[in-house]
Short mmCIF file of C-alpha atoms and ligand atoms in Angstrom, two decimals:
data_model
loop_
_atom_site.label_atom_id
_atom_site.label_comp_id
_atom_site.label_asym_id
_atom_site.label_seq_id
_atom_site.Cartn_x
_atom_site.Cartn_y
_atom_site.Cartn_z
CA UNK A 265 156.49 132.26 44.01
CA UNK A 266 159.29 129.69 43.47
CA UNK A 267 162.61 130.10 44.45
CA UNK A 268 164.33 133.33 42.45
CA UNK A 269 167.46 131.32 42.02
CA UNK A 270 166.77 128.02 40.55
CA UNK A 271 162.71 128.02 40.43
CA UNK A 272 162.33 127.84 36.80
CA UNK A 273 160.77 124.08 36.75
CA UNK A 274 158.66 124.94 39.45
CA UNK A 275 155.02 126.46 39.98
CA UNK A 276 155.11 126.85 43.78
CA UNK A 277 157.62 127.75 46.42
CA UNK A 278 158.73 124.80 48.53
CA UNK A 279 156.80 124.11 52.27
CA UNK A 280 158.12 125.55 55.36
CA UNK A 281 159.60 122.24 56.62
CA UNK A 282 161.60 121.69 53.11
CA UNK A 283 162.97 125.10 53.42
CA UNK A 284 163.81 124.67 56.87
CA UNK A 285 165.34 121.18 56.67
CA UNK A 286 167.24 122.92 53.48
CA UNK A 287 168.78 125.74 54.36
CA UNK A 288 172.22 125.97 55.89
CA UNK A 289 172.42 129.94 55.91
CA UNK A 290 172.40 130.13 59.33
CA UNK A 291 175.76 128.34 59.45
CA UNK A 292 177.33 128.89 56.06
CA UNK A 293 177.05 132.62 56.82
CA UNK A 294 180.66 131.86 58.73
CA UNK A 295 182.38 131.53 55.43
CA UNK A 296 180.97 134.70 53.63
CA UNK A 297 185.03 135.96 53.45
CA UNK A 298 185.44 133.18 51.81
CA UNK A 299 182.84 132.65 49.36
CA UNK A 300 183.00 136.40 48.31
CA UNK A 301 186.65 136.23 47.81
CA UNK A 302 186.69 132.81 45.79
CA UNK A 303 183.77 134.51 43.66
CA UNK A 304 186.22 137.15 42.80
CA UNK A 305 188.71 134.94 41.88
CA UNK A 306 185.85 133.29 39.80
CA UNK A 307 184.85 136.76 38.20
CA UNK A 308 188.42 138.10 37.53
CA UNK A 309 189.41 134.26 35.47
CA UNK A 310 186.04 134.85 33.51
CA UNK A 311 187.33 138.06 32.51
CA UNK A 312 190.69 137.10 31.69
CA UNK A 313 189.47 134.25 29.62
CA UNK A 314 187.71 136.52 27.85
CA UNK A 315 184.47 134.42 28.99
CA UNK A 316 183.21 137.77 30.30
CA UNK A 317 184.03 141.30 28.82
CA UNK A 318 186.65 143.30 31.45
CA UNK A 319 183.88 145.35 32.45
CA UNK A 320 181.47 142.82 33.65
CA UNK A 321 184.19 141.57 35.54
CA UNK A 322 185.32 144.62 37.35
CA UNK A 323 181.52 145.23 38.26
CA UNK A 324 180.99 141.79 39.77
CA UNK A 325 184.70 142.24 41.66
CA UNK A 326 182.87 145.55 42.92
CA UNK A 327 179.93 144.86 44.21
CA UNK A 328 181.08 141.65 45.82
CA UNK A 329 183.14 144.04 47.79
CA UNK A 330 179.91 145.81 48.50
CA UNK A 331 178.36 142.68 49.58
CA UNK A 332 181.35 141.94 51.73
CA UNK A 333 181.24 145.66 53.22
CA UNK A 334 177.65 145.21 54.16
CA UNK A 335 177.88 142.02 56.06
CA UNK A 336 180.97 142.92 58.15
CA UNK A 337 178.67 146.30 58.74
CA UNK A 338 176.19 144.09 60.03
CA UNK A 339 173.77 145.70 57.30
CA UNK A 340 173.25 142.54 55.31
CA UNK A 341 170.06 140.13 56.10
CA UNK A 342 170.60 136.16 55.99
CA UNK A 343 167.18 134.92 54.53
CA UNK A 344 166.29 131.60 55.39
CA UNK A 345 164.68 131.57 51.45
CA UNK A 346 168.23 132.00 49.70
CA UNK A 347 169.38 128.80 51.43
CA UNK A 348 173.00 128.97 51.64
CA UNK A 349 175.68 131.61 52.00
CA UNK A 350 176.08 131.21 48.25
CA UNK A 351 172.45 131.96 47.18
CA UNK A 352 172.38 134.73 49.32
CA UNK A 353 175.78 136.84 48.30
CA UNK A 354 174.57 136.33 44.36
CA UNK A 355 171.36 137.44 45.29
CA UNK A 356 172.09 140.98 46.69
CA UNK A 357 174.88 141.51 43.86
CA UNK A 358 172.10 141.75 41.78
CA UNK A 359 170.56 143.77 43.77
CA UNK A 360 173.45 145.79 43.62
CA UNK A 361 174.40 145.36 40.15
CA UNK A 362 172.03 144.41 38.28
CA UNK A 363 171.80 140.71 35.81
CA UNK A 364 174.98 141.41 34.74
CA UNK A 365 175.31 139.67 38.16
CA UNK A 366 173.93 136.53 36.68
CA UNK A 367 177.25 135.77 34.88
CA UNK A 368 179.07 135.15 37.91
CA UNK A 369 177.59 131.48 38.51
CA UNK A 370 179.53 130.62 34.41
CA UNK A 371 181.34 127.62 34.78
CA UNK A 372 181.01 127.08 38.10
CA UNK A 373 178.56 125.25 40.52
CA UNK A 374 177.36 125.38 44.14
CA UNK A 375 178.95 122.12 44.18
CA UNK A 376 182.49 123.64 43.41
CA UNK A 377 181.90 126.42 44.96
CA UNK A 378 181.42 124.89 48.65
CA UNK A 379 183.53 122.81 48.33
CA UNK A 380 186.43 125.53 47.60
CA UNK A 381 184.94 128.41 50.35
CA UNK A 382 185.22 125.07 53.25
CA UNK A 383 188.76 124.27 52.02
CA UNK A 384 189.79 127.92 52.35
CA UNK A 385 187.83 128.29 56.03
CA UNK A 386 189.52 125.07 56.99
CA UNK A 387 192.67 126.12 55.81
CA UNK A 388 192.99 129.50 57.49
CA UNK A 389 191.22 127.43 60.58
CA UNK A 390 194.36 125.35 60.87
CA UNK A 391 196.26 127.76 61.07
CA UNK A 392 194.77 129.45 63.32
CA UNK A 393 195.16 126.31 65.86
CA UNK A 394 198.90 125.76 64.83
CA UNK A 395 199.28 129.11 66.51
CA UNK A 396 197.39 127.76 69.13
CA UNK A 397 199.13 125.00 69.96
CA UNK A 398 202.65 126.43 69.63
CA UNK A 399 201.64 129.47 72.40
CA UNK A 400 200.47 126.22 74.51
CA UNK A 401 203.53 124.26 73.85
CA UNK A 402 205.88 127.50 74.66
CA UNK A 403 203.86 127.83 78.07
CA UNK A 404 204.62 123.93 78.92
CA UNK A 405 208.32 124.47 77.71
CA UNK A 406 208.89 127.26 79.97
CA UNK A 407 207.54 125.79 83.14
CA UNK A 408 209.39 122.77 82.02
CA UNK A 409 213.06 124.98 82.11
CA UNK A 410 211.99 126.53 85.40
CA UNK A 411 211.00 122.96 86.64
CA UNK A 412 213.67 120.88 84.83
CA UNK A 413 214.52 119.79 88.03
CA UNK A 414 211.53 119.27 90.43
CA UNK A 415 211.36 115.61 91.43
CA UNK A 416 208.07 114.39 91.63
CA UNK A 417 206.84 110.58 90.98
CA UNK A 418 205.99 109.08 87.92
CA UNK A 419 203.21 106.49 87.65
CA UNK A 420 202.59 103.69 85.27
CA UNK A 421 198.96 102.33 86.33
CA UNK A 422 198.61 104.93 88.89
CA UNK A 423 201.27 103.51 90.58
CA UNK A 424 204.27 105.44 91.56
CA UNK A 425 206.87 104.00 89.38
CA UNK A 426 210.49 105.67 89.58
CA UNK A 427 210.79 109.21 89.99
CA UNK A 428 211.03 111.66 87.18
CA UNK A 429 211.27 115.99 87.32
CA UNK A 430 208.14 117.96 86.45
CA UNK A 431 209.91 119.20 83.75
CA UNK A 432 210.00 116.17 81.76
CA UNK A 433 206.53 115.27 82.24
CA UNK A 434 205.73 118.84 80.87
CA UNK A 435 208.19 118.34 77.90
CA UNK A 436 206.15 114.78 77.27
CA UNK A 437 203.18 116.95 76.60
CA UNK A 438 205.07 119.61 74.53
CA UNK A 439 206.30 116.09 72.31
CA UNK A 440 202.57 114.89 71.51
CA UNK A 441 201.60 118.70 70.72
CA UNK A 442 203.94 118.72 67.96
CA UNK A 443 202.89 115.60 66.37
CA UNK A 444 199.55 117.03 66.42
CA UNK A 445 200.54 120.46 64.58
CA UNK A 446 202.82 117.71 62.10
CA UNK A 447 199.11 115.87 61.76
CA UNK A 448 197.02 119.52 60.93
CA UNK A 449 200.44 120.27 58.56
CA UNK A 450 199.80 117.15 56.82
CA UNK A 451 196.17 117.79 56.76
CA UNK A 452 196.47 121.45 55.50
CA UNK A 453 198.38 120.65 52.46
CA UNK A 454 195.71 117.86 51.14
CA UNK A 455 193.18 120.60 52.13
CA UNK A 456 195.31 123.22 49.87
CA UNK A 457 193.75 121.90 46.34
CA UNK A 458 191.17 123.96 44.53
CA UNK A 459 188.14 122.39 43.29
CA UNK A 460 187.07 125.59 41.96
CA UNK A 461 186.11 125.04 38.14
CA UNK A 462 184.91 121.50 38.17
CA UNK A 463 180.85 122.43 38.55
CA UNK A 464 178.75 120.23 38.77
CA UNK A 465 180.76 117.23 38.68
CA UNK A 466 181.62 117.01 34.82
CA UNK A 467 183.93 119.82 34.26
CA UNK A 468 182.86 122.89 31.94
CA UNK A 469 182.45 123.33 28.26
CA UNK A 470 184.07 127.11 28.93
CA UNK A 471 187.48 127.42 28.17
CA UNK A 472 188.08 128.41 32.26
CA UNK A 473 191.51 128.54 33.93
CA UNK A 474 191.72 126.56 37.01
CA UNK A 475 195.32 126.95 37.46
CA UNK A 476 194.65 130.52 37.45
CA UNK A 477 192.01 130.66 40.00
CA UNK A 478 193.58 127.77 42.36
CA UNK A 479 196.91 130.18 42.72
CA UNK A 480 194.66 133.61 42.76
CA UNK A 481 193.26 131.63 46.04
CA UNK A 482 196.66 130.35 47.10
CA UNK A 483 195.98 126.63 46.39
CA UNK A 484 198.85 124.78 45.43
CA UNK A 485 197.07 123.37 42.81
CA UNK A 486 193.59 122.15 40.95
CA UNK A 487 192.27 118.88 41.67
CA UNK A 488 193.03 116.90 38.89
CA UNK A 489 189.50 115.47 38.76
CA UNK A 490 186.42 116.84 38.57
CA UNK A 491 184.40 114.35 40.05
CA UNK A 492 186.84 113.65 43.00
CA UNK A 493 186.43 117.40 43.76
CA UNK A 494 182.71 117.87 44.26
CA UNK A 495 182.42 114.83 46.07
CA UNK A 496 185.54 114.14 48.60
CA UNK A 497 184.97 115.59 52.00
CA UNK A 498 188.50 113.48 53.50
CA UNK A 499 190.16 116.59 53.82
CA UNK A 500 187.44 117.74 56.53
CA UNK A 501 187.57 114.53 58.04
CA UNK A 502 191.39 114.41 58.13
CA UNK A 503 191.07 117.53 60.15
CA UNK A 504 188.59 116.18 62.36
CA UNK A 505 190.67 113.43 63.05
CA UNK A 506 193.50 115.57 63.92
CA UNK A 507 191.72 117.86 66.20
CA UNK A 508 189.98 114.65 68.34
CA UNK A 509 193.74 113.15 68.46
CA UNK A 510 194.83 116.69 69.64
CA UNK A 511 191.84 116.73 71.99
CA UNK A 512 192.74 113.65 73.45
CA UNK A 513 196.05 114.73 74.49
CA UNK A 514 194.29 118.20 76.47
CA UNK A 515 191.95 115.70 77.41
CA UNK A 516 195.15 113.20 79.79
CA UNK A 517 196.39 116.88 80.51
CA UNK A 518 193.16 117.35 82.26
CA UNK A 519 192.90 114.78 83.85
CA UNK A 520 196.34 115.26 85.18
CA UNK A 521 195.87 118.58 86.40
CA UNK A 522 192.43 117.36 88.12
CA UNK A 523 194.63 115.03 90.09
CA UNK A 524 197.50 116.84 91.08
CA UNK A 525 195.43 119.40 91.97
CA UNK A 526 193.03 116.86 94.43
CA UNK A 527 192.97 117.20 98.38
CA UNK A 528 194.87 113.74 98.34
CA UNK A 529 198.11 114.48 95.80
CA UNK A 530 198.13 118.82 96.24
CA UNK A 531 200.98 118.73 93.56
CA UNK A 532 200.21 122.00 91.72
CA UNK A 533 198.37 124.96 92.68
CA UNK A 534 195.74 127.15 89.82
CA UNK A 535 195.30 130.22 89.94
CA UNK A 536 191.77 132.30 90.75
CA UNK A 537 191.54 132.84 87.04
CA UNK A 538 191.24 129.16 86.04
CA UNK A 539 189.32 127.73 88.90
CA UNK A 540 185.80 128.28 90.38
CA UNK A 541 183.94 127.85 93.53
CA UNK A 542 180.84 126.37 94.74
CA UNK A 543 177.78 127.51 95.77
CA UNK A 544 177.16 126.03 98.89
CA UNK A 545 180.58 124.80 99.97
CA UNK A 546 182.94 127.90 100.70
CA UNK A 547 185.41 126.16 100.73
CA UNK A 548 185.94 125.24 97.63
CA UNK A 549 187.99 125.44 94.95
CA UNK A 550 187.40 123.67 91.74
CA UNK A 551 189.53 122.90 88.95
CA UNK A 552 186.68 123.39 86.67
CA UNK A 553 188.58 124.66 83.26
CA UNK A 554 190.42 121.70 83.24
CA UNK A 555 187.09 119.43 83.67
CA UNK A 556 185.98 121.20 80.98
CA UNK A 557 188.72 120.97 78.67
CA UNK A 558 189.12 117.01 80.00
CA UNK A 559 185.35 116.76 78.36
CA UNK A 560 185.62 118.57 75.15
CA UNK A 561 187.49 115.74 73.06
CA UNK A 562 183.75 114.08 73.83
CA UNK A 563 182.16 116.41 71.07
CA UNK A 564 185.28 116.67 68.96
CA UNK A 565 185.54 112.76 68.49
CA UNK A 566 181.91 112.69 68.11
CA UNK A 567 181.94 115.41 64.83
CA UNK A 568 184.73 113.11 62.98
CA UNK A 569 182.30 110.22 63.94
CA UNK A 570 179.38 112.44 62.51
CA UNK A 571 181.14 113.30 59.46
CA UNK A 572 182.22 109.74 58.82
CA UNK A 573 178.96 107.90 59.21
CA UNK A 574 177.81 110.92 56.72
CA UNK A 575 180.09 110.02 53.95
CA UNK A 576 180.03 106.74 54.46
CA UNK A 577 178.19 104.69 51.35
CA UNK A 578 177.41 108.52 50.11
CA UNK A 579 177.74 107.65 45.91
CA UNK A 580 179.68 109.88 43.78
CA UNK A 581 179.52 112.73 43.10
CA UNK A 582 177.56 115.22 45.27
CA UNK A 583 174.32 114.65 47.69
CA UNK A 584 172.59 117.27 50.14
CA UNK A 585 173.78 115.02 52.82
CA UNK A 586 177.25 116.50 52.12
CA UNK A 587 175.69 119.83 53.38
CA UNK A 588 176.32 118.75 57.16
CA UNK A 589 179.61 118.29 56.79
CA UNK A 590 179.80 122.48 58.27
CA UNK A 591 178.49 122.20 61.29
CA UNK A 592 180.53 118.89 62.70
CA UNK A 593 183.78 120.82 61.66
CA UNK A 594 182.67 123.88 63.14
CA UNK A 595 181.47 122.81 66.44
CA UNK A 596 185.03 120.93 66.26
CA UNK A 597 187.39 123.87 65.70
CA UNK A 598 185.83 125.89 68.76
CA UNK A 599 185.77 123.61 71.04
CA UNK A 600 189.29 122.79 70.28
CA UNK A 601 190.11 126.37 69.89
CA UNK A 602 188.39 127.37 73.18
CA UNK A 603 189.97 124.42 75.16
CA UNK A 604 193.73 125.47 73.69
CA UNK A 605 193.08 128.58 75.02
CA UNK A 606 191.54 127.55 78.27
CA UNK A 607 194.77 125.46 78.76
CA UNK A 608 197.53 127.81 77.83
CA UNK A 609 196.09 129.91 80.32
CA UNK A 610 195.75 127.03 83.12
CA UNK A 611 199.69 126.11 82.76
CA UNK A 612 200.99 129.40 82.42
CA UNK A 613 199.31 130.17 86.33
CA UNK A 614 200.10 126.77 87.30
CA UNK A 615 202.73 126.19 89.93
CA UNK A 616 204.43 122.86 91.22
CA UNK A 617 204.45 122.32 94.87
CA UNK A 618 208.03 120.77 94.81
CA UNK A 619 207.91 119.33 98.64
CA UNK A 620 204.41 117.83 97.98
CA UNK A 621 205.86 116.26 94.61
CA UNK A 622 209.19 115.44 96.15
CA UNK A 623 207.57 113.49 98.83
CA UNK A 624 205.02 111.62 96.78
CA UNK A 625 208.55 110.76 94.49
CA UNK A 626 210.14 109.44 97.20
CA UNK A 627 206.89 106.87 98.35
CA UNK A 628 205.91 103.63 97.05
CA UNK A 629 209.61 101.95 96.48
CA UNK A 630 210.16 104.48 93.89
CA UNK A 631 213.68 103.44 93.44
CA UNK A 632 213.56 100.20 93.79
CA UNK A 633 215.12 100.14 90.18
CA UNK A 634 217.61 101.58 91.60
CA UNK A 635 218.55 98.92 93.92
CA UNK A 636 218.33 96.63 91.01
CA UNK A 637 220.56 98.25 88.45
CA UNK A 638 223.29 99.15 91.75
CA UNK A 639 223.43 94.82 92.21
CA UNK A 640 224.06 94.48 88.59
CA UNK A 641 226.53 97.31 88.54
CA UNK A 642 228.33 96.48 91.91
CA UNK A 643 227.68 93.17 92.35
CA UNK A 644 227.30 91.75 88.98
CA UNK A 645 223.91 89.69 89.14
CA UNK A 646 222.23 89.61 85.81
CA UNK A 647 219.03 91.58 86.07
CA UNK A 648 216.53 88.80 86.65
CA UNK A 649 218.23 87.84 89.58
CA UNK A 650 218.95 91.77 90.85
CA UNK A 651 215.23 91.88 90.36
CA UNK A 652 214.12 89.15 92.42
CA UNK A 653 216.75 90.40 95.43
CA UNK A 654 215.27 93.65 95.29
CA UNK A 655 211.64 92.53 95.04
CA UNK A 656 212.54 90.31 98.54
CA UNK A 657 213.92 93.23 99.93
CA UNK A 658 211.34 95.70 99.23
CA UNK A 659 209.05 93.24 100.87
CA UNK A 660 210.72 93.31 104.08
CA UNK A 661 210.49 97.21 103.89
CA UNK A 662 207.06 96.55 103.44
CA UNK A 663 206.60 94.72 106.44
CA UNK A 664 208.68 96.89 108.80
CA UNK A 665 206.81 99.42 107.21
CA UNK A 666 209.32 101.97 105.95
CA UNK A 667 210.67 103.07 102.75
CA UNK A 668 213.63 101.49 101.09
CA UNK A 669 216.15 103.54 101.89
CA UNK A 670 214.97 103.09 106.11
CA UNK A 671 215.91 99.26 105.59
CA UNK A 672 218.61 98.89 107.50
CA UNK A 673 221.74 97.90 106.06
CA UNK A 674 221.98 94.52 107.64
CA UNK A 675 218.73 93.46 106.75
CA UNK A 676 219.85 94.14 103.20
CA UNK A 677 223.00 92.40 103.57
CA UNK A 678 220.69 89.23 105.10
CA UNK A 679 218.93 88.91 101.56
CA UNK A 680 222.13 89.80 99.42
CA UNK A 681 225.52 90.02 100.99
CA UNK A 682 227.18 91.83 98.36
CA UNK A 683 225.11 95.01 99.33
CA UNK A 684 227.59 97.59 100.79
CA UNK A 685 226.18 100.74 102.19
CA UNK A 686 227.30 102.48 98.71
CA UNK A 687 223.51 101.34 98.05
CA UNK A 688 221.96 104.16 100.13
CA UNK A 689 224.12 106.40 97.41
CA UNK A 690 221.28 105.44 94.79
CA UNK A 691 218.26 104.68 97.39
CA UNK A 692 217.35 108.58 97.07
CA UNK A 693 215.18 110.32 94.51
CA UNK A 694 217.80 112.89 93.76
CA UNK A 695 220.21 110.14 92.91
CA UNK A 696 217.56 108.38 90.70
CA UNK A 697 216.65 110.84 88.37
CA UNK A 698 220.31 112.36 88.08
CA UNK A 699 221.29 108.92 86.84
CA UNK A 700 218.32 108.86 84.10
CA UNK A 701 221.30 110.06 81.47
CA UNK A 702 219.94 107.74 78.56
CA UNK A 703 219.05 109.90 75.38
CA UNK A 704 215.61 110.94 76.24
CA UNK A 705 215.78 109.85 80.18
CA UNK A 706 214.44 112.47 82.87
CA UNK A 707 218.03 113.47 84.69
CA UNK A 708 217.78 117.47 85.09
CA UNK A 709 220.57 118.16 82.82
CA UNK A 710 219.10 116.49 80.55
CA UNK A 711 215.48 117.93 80.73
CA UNK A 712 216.85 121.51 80.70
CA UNK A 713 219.02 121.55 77.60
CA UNK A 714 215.56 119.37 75.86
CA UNK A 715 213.48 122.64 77.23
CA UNK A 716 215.96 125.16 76.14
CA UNK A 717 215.90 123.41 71.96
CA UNK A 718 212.86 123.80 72.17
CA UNK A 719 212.18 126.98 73.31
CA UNK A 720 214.61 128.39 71.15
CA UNK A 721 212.58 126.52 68.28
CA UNK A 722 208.89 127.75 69.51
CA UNK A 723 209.79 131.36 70.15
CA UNK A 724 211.79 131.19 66.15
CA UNK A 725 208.45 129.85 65.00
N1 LIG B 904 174.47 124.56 50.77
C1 LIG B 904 175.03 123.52 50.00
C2 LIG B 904 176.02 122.74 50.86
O1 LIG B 904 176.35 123.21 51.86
C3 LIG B 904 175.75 124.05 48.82
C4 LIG B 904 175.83 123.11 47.67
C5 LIG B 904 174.49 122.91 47.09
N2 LIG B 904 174.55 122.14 45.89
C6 LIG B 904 173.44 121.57 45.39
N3 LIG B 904 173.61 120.89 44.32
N4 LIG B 904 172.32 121.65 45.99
O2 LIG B 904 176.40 121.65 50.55
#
């Protein structure tokens, strides 16, 4: 028999294969909520515009919420023959109601009608993660007030550079979180458009209300154009591209937290809950979560790829290739989802192991900057030249093999005569990052009144 739901044309049901490469039931069955609701919304404008009596309405409202009650009482069956998630709901409301249920699909299309149940999943999807990532950002902004403080190095190139407080690098991270909730904000307002009502492609010949369904469903507004909203999948892709940025910044988290937490740096300790150990080696302790979270940006980036390359050259208005735009978004939103999670729970056990840090801070001519801004401060050399003293100097430290502030003060004086032993007053780590005062610069005070704004802000949100 052909297909119940659009086999009129045809003699014979489709092959296996076709039905199998067809159907996306067994992934479009996440948005049932969804679909069911924006039918209702569908039904109760039909009725309103008079397009269907009130009754026929209030029985298709009904039974959708019987359709709805069976699937969340697991009592509803997803068959691979209805194809989609769409097919299938209309299907068993006629079951349920009778052909009266065959006036739902009136000025509408499946083509609208994905399009609007993805926008609302995606919708309630970001803001789902926005919650996410502010519960992450409060955990980073509370070590970073109890660690405002904690000296440890920070690198350019891998290189210990100056030395900064644990707190500020945490705050860094709690900076590039935000701009990633700013990107899904962005995102989730061009996603907020209803494209319910343009069918097909064309528009309808029945005098529907799309203002009145896009507000029932609490879009800001229809999509102006009919064509444009059966056929743009941007607002998926925008979302994509906001979770693989977002995943990229878990991802240098990661990474981070793999290498404080190696045999060679022991910066941080995790706690049993976030780390696991081998099988043959009992020794071990493994930062595994945070591997794990390092790698998921891998599949996140790679679903924005998908979903580009899909669109890509795809004519107006819709194709079936548009069908795989679920799956990419899906696999996306858990993996970011499950690695938000994974890392909120990793920093919130986390501790700093201030000597470890403080020692490491204090290594590799950290403050060597120092030196150069105390020569242009005390004894006025322009920078360049403060530079090249202090570059001489640090290679004489180098070859006595000691730290900059073991040089001894004549040997400093033999390279720059000006030096008084006021200098040792900046060659410390303490001294260095209490002077980083600049707007935005890692001195303690500074760090702990930027952690206290924004907890205040996180814990109002
Ligand atoms: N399952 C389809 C999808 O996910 C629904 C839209 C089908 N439209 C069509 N004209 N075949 O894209």
């Amino acid at each position: 028999m052909a297909n119940k739901m659009w086999g009129g044309r045809f003699e014979t049901k489709p092959a296996e294969i076709m039905e199998e490469i067809n159907a996306s039931i067994s992934f479009d069955q996440r948005f049932y909520a969804e679909d069911i609701r924006a039918s209702q919304a569908h039904a109760r404008m039909l009725g309103a515009c008079g397009i269907v009596t009130p009754e026929e309405a209030d029985a298709i409202v009904a039974g959708l919420d019987t359709v709805r009650e069976e699937i969340e009482g697991g009592r509803f069956e997803f068959r691979r023959e209805y194809e989609d998630i769409h097919m299938a709901v209309e299907a068993r409301l006629k079951d349920i109601i009778g052909p009266v249920a065959g006036k739902l699909h009136t000025g509408r299309s499946r083509n609208d009608q994905v399009a609007t149940d993805f926008r609302l999943y995606i919708r309630g999807a970001i803001d789902h993660l926005d919650e996410q990532i502010t519960t992450l950002q409060l955990a980073l902004a509370t070590k970073a007030k109890a660690h405002a403080a904690t000296i440890m190095p920070g690198f350019t190139h891998m290189q210990v550079a100056q030395p900064v407080t644990f707190g500020h690098h945490c705050l860094a991270y709690v900076e590039m979180l935000d701009r990633d909730r700013g990107r899904f904000a962005d995102a989730r307002a061009r996603v907020n458009e209803s494209p319910l009502g343009a069918a097909a492609l064309a528009g309808t010949s029945f005098p529907i209300d799309r203002h009145m369904t896009a507000s029932a469903l609490g879009f800001a507004r229809p999509l102006a154009n009919s064509l444009d909203s059966v056929s743009s999948r941007d607002f998926a892709l925008e979302t994509l591209a906001a979770a693989a940025i977002c995943a990229t910044h878990l991802s240098r988290l990661s990474e981070e937290i793999v290498v404080w937490f190696s045999a060679g740096f022991k910066f941080i300790t995790l706690s049993d809950r976030f780390t696991t150990g081998s099988s043959i080696m009992p020794q071990k302790r493994n930062p595994d979560a945070a591997e794990l979270v390092r790698a998921k940006v891998g599949r996140i980036a790679g679903a924005f790829v998908s979903l580009l390359t899909v669109m890509k050259g795809l004519p107006l208005a819709y194709s079936k290739d548009m069908q795989e735009d679920k799956e990419a978004v899906f696999l996306a939103i858990d993996a970011l989802s499950l690695g938000l999670a994974a890392m909120t729970g990793m920093i919130e056990d986390m501790e700093p192991v201030p000597e470890r840090m403080r020692d490491a801070a204090g290594q590799g001519f950290s403050t060597a900057t120092d030196l150069a801004d105390w020569l242009v401060l005390h004894a006025q050399l322009p920078f360049r030249e403060a530079h090249h003293v202090t570059g001489r100097i640090v290679k004489h430290a180098e070859n006595l093999g000691v730290d900059l502030h073991e040089v001894p003060l004549k040997d400093m004086q033999a390279v720059e005569p000006r030096i008084t032993e006021r200098i040792f007053d900046v060659l410390n780590v303490d001294k260095s990052v209490e002077s980083r005062r600049s707007f935005g610069g890692t001195a303690p005070q500074n760090v702990k009144a930027a952690a206290e704004i924004w907890l205040k802000k996180l814990e109002a949100a």
